[in-house]
Coordinates of C-alpha atoms and ligand atoms in Angstrom, one line a residue:
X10 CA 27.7 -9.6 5.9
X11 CA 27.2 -11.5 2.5
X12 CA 29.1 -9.6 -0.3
X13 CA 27.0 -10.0 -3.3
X14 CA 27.9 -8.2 -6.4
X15 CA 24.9 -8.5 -8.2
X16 CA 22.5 -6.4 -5.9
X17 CA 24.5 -2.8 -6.4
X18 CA 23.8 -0.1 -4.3
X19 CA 22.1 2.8 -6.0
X20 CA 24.1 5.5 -5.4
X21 CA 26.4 6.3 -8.3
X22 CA 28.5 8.9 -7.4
X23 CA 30.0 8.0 -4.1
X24 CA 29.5 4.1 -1.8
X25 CA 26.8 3.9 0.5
X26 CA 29.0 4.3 3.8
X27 CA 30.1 7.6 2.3
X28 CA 26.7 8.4 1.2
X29 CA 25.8 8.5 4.6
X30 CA 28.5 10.6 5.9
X31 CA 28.1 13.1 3.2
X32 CA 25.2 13.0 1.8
X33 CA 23.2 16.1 2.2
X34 CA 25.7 17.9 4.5
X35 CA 26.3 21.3 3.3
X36 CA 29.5 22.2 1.7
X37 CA 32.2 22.3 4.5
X38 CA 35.5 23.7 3.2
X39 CA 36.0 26.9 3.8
X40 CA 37.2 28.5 7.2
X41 CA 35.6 27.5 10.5
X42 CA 32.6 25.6 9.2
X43 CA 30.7 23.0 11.7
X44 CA 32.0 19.4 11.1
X45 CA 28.8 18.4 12.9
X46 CA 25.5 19.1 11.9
X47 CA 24.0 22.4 13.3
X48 CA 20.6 21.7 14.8
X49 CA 18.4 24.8 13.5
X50 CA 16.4 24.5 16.8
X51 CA 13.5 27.1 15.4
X52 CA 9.9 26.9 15.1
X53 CA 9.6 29.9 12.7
X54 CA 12.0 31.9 10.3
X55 CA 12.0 35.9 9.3
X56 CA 11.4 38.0 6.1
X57 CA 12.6 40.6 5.0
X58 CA 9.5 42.3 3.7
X59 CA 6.5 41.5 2.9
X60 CA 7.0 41.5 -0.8
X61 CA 9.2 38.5 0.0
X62 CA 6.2 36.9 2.1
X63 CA 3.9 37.4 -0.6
X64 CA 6.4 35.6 -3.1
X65 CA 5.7 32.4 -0.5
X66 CA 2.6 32.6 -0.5
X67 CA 2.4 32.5 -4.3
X68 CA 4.6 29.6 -4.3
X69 CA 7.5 31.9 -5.8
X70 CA 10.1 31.5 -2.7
X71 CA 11.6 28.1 -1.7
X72 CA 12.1 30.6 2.4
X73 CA 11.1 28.6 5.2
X74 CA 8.9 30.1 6.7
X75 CA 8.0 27.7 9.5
X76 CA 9.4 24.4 10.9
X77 CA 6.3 21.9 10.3
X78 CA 6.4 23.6 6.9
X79 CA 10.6 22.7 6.5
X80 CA 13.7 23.2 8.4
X81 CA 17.6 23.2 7.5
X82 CA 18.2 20.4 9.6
X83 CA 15.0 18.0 8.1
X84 CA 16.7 19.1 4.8
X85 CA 20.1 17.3 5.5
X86 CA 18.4 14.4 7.1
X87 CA 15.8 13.9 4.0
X88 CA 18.6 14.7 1.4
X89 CA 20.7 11.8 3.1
X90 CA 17.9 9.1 3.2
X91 CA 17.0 10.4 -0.3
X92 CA 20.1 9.2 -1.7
X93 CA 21.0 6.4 0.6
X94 CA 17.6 4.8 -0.8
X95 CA 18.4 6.2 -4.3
X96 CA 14.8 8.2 -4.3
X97 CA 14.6 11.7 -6.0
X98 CA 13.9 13.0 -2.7
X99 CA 12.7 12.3 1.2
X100 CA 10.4 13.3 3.9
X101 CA 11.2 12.9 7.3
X102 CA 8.2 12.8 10.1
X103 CA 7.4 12.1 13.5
X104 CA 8.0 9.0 13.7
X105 CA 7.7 5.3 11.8
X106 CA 3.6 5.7 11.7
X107 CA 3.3 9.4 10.5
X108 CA 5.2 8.2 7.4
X109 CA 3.4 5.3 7.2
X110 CA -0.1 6.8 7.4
X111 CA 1.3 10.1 5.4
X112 CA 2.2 7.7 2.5
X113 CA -0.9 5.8 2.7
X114 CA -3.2 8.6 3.0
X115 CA -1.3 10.5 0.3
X116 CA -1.9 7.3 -2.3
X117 CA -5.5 6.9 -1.3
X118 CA -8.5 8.3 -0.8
X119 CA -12.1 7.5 0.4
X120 CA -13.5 4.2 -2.3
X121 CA -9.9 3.2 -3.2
X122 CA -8.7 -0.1 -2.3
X123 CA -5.5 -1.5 -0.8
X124 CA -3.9 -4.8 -1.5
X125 CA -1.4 -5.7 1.9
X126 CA 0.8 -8.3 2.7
X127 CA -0.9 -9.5 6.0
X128 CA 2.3 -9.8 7.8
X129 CA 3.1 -6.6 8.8
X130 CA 4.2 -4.6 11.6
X131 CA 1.4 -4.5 14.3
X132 CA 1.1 -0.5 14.3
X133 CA 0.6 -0.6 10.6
X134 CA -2.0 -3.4 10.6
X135 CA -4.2 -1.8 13.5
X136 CA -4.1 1.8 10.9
X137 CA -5.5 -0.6 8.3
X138 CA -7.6 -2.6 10.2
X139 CA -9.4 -0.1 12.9
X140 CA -9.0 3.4 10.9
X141 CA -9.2 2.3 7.0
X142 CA -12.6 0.9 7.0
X143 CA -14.0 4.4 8.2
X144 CA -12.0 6.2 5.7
X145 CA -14.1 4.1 3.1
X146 CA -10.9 2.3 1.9
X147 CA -10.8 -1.1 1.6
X148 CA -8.0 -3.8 2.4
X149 CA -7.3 -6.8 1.4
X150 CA -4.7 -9.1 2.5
X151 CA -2.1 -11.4 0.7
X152 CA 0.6 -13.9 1.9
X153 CA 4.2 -13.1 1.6
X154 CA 4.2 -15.7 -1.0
X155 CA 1.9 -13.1 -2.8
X156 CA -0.6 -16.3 -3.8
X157 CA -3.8 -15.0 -5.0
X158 CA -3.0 -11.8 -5.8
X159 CA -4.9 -11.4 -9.5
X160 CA -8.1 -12.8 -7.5
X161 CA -7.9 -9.4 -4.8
X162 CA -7.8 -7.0 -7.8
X163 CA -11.0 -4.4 -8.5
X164 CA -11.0 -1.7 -10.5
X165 CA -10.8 0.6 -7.1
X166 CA -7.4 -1.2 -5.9
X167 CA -5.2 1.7 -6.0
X168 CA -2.3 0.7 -4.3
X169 CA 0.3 -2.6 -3.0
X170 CA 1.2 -2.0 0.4
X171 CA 4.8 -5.0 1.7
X172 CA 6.9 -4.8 4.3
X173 CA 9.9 -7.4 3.9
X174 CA 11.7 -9.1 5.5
X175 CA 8.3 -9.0 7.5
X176 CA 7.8 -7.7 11.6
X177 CA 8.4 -10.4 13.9
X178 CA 8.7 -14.0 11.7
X179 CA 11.3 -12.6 8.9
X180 CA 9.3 -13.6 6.1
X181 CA 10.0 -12.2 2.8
X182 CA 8.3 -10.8 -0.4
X183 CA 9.4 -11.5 -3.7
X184 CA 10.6 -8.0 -4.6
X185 CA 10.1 -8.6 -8.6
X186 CA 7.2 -10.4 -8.3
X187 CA 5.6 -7.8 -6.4
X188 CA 6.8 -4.9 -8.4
X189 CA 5.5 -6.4 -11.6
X190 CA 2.1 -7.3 -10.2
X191 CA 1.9 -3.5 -9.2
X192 CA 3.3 -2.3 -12.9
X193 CA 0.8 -4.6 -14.7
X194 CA -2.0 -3.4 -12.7
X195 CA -1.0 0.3 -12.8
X196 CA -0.9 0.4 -8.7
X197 CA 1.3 2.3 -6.1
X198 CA 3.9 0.4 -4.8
X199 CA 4.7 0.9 -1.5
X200 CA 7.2 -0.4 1.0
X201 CA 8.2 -0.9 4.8
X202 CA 12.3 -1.0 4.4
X203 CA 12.8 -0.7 7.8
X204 CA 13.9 -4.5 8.6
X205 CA 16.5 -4.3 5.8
X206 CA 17.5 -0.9 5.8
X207 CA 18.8 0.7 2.4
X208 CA 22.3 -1.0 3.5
X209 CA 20.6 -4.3 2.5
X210 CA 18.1 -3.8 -0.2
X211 CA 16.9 -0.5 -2.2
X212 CA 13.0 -1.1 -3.7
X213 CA 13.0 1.9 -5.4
X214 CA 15.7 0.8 -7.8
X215 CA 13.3 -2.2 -8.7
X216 CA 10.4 0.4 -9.4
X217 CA 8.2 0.9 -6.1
X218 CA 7.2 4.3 -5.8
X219 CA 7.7 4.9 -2.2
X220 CA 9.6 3.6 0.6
X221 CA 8.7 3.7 4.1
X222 CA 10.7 4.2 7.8
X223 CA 10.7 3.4 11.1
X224 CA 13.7 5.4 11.6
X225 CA 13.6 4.9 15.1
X226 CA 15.1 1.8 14.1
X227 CA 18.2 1.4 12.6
X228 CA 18.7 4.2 10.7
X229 CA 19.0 6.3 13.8
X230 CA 20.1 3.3 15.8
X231 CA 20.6 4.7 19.1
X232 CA 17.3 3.7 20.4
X233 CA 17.4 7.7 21.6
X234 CA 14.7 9.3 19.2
X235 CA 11.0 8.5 17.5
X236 CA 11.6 8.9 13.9
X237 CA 10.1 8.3 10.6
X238 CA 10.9 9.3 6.6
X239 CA 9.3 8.5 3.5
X240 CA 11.0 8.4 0.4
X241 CA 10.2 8.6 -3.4
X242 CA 10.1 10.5 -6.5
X243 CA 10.1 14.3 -6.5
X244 CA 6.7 14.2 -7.5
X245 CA 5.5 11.5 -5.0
X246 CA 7.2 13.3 -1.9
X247 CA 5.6 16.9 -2.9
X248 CA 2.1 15.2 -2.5
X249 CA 3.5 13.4 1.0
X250 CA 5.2 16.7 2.5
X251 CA 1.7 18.2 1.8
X252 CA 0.0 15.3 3.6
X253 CA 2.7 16.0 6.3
X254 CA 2.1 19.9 6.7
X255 CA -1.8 19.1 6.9
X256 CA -1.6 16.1 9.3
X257 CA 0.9 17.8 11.1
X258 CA 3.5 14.4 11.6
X259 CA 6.3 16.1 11.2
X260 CA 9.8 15.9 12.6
X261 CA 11.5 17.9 15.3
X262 CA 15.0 19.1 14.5
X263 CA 16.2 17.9 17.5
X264 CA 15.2 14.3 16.4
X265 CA 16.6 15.4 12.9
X266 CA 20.0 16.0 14.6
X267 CA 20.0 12.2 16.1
X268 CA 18.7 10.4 13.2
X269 CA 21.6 12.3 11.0
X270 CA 24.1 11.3 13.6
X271 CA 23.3 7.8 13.5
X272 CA 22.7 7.8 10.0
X273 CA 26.7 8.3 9.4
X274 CA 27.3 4.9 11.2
X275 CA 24.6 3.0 9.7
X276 CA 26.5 1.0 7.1
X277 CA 28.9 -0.4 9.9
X278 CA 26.1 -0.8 12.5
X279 CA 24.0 -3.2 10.2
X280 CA 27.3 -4.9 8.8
X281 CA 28.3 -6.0 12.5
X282 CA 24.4 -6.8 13.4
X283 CA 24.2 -8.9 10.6
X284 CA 27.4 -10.5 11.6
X285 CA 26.1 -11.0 15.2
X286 CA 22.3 -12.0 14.0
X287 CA 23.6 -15.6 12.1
X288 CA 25.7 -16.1 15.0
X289 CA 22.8 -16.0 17.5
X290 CA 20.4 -17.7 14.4
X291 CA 22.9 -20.5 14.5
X292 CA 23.1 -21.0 18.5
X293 CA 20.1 -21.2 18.6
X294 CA 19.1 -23.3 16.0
X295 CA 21.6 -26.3 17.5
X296 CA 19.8 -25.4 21.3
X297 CA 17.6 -28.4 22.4
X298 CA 14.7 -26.0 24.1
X299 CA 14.6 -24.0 20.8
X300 CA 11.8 -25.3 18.1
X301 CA 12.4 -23.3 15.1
X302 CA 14.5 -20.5 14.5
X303 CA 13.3 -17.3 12.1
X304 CA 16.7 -16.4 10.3
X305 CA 16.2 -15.8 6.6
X306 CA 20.3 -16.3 6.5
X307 CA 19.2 -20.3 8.0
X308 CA 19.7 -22.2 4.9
X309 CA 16.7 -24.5 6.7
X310 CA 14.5 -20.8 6.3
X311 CA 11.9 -21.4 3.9
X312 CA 12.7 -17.7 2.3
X313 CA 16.8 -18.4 2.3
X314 CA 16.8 -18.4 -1.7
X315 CA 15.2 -15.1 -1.9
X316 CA 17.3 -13.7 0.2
X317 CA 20.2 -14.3 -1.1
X318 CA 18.6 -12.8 -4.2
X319 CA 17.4 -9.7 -3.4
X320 CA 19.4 -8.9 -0.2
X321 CA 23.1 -7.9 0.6
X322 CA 23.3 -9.4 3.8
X323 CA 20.7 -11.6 6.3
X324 CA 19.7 -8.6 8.6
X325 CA 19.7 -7.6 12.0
X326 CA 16.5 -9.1 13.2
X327 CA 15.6 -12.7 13.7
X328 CA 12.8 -14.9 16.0
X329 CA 12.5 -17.9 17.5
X330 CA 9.7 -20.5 19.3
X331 CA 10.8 -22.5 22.3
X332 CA 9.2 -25.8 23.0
X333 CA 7.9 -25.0 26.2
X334 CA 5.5 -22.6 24.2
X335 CA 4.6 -19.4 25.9
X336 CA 5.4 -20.3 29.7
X337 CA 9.3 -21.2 28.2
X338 CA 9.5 -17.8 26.4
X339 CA 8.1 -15.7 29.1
X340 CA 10.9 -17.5 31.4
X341 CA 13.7 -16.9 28.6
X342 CA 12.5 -13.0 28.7
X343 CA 12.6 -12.6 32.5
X344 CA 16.2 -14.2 32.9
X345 CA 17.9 -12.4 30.0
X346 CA 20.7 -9.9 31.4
X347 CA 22.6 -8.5 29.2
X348 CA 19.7 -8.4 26.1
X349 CA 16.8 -5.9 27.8
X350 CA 13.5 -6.9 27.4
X351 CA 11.9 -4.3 25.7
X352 CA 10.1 -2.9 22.4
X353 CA 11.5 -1.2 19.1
X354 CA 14.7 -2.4 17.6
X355 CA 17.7 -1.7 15.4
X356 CA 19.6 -0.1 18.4
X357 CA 23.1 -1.1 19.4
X358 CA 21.9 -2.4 22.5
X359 CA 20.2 -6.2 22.0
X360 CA 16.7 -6.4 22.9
X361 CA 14.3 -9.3 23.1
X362 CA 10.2 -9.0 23.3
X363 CA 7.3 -11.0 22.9
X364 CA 5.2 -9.6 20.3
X365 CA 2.1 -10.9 21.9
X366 CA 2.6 -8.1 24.9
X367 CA 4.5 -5.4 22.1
X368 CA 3.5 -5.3 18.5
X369 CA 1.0 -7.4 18.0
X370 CA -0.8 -6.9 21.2
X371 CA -4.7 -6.5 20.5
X372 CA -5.2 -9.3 17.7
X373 CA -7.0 -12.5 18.0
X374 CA -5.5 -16.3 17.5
X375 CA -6.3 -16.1 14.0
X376 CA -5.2 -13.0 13.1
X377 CA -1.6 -14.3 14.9
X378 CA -2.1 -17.2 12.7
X379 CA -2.2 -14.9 9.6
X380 CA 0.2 -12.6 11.1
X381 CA 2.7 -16.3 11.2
X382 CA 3.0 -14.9 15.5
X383 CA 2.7 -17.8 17.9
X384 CA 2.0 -16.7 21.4
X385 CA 5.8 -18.2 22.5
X386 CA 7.6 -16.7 19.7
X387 CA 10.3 -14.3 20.9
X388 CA 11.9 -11.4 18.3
X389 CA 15.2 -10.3 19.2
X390 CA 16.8 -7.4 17.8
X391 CA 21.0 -7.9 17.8
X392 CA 22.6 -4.8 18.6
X393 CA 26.4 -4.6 18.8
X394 CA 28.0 -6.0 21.6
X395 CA 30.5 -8.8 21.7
X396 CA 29.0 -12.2 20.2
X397 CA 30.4 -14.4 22.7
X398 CA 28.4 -12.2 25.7
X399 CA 25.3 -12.1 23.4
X400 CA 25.5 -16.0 23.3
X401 CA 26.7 -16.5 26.9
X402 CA 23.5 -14.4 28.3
X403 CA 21.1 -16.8 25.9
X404 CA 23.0 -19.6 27.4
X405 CA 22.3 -19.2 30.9
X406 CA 18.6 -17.6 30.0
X407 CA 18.0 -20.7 28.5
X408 CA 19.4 -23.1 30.8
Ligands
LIG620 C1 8.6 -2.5 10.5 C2 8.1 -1.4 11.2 N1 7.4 -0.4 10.6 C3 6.9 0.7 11.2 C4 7.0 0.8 12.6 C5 6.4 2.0 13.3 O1 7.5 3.0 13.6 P1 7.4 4.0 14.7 O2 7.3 3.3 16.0 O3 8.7 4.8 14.6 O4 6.2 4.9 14.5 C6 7.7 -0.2 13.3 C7 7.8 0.0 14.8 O5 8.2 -1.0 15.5 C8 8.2 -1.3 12.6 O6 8.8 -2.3 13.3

């Protein structure tokens, strides 16, 4: 992975990879406490009276009192996002969508607008697309080049919604011009980190208010658990826990348990995936089937600069279009051997998929168009296994 010094983590008091051993973990030193994280497998929690109930209810007692409410184990798991991502504090949920839709939701109501990047993860387009219009909020869509934006602006648009890099084609926002745009205009800013992951890039530290998860992904890594966390200011995530406890998206501590575990690894995970990524994005890019490659650490990618700008490392994910179109990539996906052919992503284990039959299923030409998907282009996700099998398997899937 790139070593840049002049994108610092956030965290101040310890690195990142310690961050995410330690951060949140209850204080461990004394005699016989659990190394691991105890999963507090409850749905509800006692009292001792009913004088302490009624302190609750006012708002007097931090008690749980039930687990859609809070949990110990959500606790560790939001306090370690929190300050992996450098937030004031995190909300964990049911998965990648419930924080998605809680943070959304919780910026907007019925006769705001939205201003989107219309590249985007296919879940989160559909939300906007098929749900948003009945809500009586509006959305308007931008490029990742963010051209046009002044011209989208009302006095209802409430909020900037970016994902970058973007879900499948690895396009990329401008991170400053984006944030500034939002400032000027007094708008939410909110973003999908989960292609970069707080190991590569931390928007909250540039001033967006809230930062999005699929912690499916890589944050819990193990392609073993449906996750999701928002994080943000203190203020911010007190509205979006509410939002949680009334739409009811939130997390199970089972699934807290995982995405802690895999949380400790993360910083090595993404630094071998990123290492394993340009070597794929560079076989590929000499192979004489392959048309064009969607690397963002490809000098020959159109957002290469920017990356190296606003990014610590090139990422995990990449795409690319085969010349034989759709017929080549379908063939491509049925030989693979060792990469599975499946959905999701930021695992250990590599996966390809064609968004047309995954994420982006359900949309017309020109909405692939927008969305930059050809019906050929295949996303792979590079997990951790040995380079040279990763590129022996493309080899012969190829061939
Ligand atoms: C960038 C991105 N955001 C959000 C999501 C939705 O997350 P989940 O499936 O955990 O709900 C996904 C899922 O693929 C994604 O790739």
């Amino acid at each position: 992975m790139k070593k840049k010094t002049s994108v610092k983590h956030v965290s101040k008091k310890y690195g990142p990879q310690t961050t995410a051993i330690h951060g949140g973990e209850p204080a461990r030193h004394g005699v016989g406490a659990p190394v691991g994280t105890p999963i507090c497998r409850t749905s509800t929690f006692t009292f001792s009276s009913t004088a302490e109930m009624k302190l609750w209810a006012e708002g007097k007692s931090k008690a749980y009192i039930y687990s859609r409410y809070g949990n110990p184990t959500l606790a560790v798991a939001e306090q370690k996002i929190a300050e992996l991502e450098g937030a004031g504090a995190a909300v964990v949920t049911a998965s990648g969508m419930a924080a998605i839709s809680s943070a959304l939701l919780g910026a907007l109501k019925c006769g705001d607008e939205l201003i989107s990047t219309a590249q985007l993860y296919g879940g989160s387009y559909r939300l906007m697309r098929d749900l948003f219009p009945d809500m009586g909020i509006k959305v308007h869509q931008v490029g990742t080049d963010l051209a046009g934006l002044e011209g989208l602006l009302s006095p209802r648009t409430k909020c900037l919604y970016v994902e970058t890099p973007t879900n499948p084609t690895l396009r990329l926002v401008d991170l400053d011009k984006a944030i500034s745009f939002a400032k000027k205009h007094r708008l939410t800013a909110i973003i999908d980190n989960t292609f970069a992951t707080p190991v590569l890039q931390n928007p909250l530290a540039m001033g967006f208010d809230m930062v999005v998860h699929s912690a499916t992904k890589a944050l819990a890594g193990h392609s073993d658990v449906i996750a999701g966390a928002v994080a943000g200011s203190k203020e911010w995530m007190k509205r979006i826990q509410h939002m949680v406890i009334y739409l009811g998206g939130s997390m199970d501590p089972g699934a807290a348990y995982l995405l802690i575990r895999g949380m400790k690894t993360l910083g090595v995970r993404v630094e071998r995936q990123c290492a394993n990524a340009m070597t794929v994005a560079k076989f590929l890019d000499k192979h004489p089937k392959v048309a064009r490659v969607h690397y963002p650490g490809l000098v020959s990618h159109p957002d290469h600069k920017l990356a190296k700008k606003q990014m610590r490392g090139f990422g995990t994910m990449l795409a690319f279009d085969l010349k034989g179109g759709l017929p080549a990539a379908r063939k491509f996906c049925d030989r693979v051997r060792l990469f599975l052919l499946a959905a999701s992503l930021g695992g250990v284990e590599s996966l390809v998929i064609l968004p047309i039959y995954s994420s982006h299923y359900n949309m017309s030409l020109e909405e692939l168009k927008h969305a930059n998907v050809e019906p050929g282009t295949v996303r792979v996700s590079v997990g951790l296994e040995d380079a040279e099998d990763l590129i022996a398997d493309l080899k012969q899937a190829l061939a």
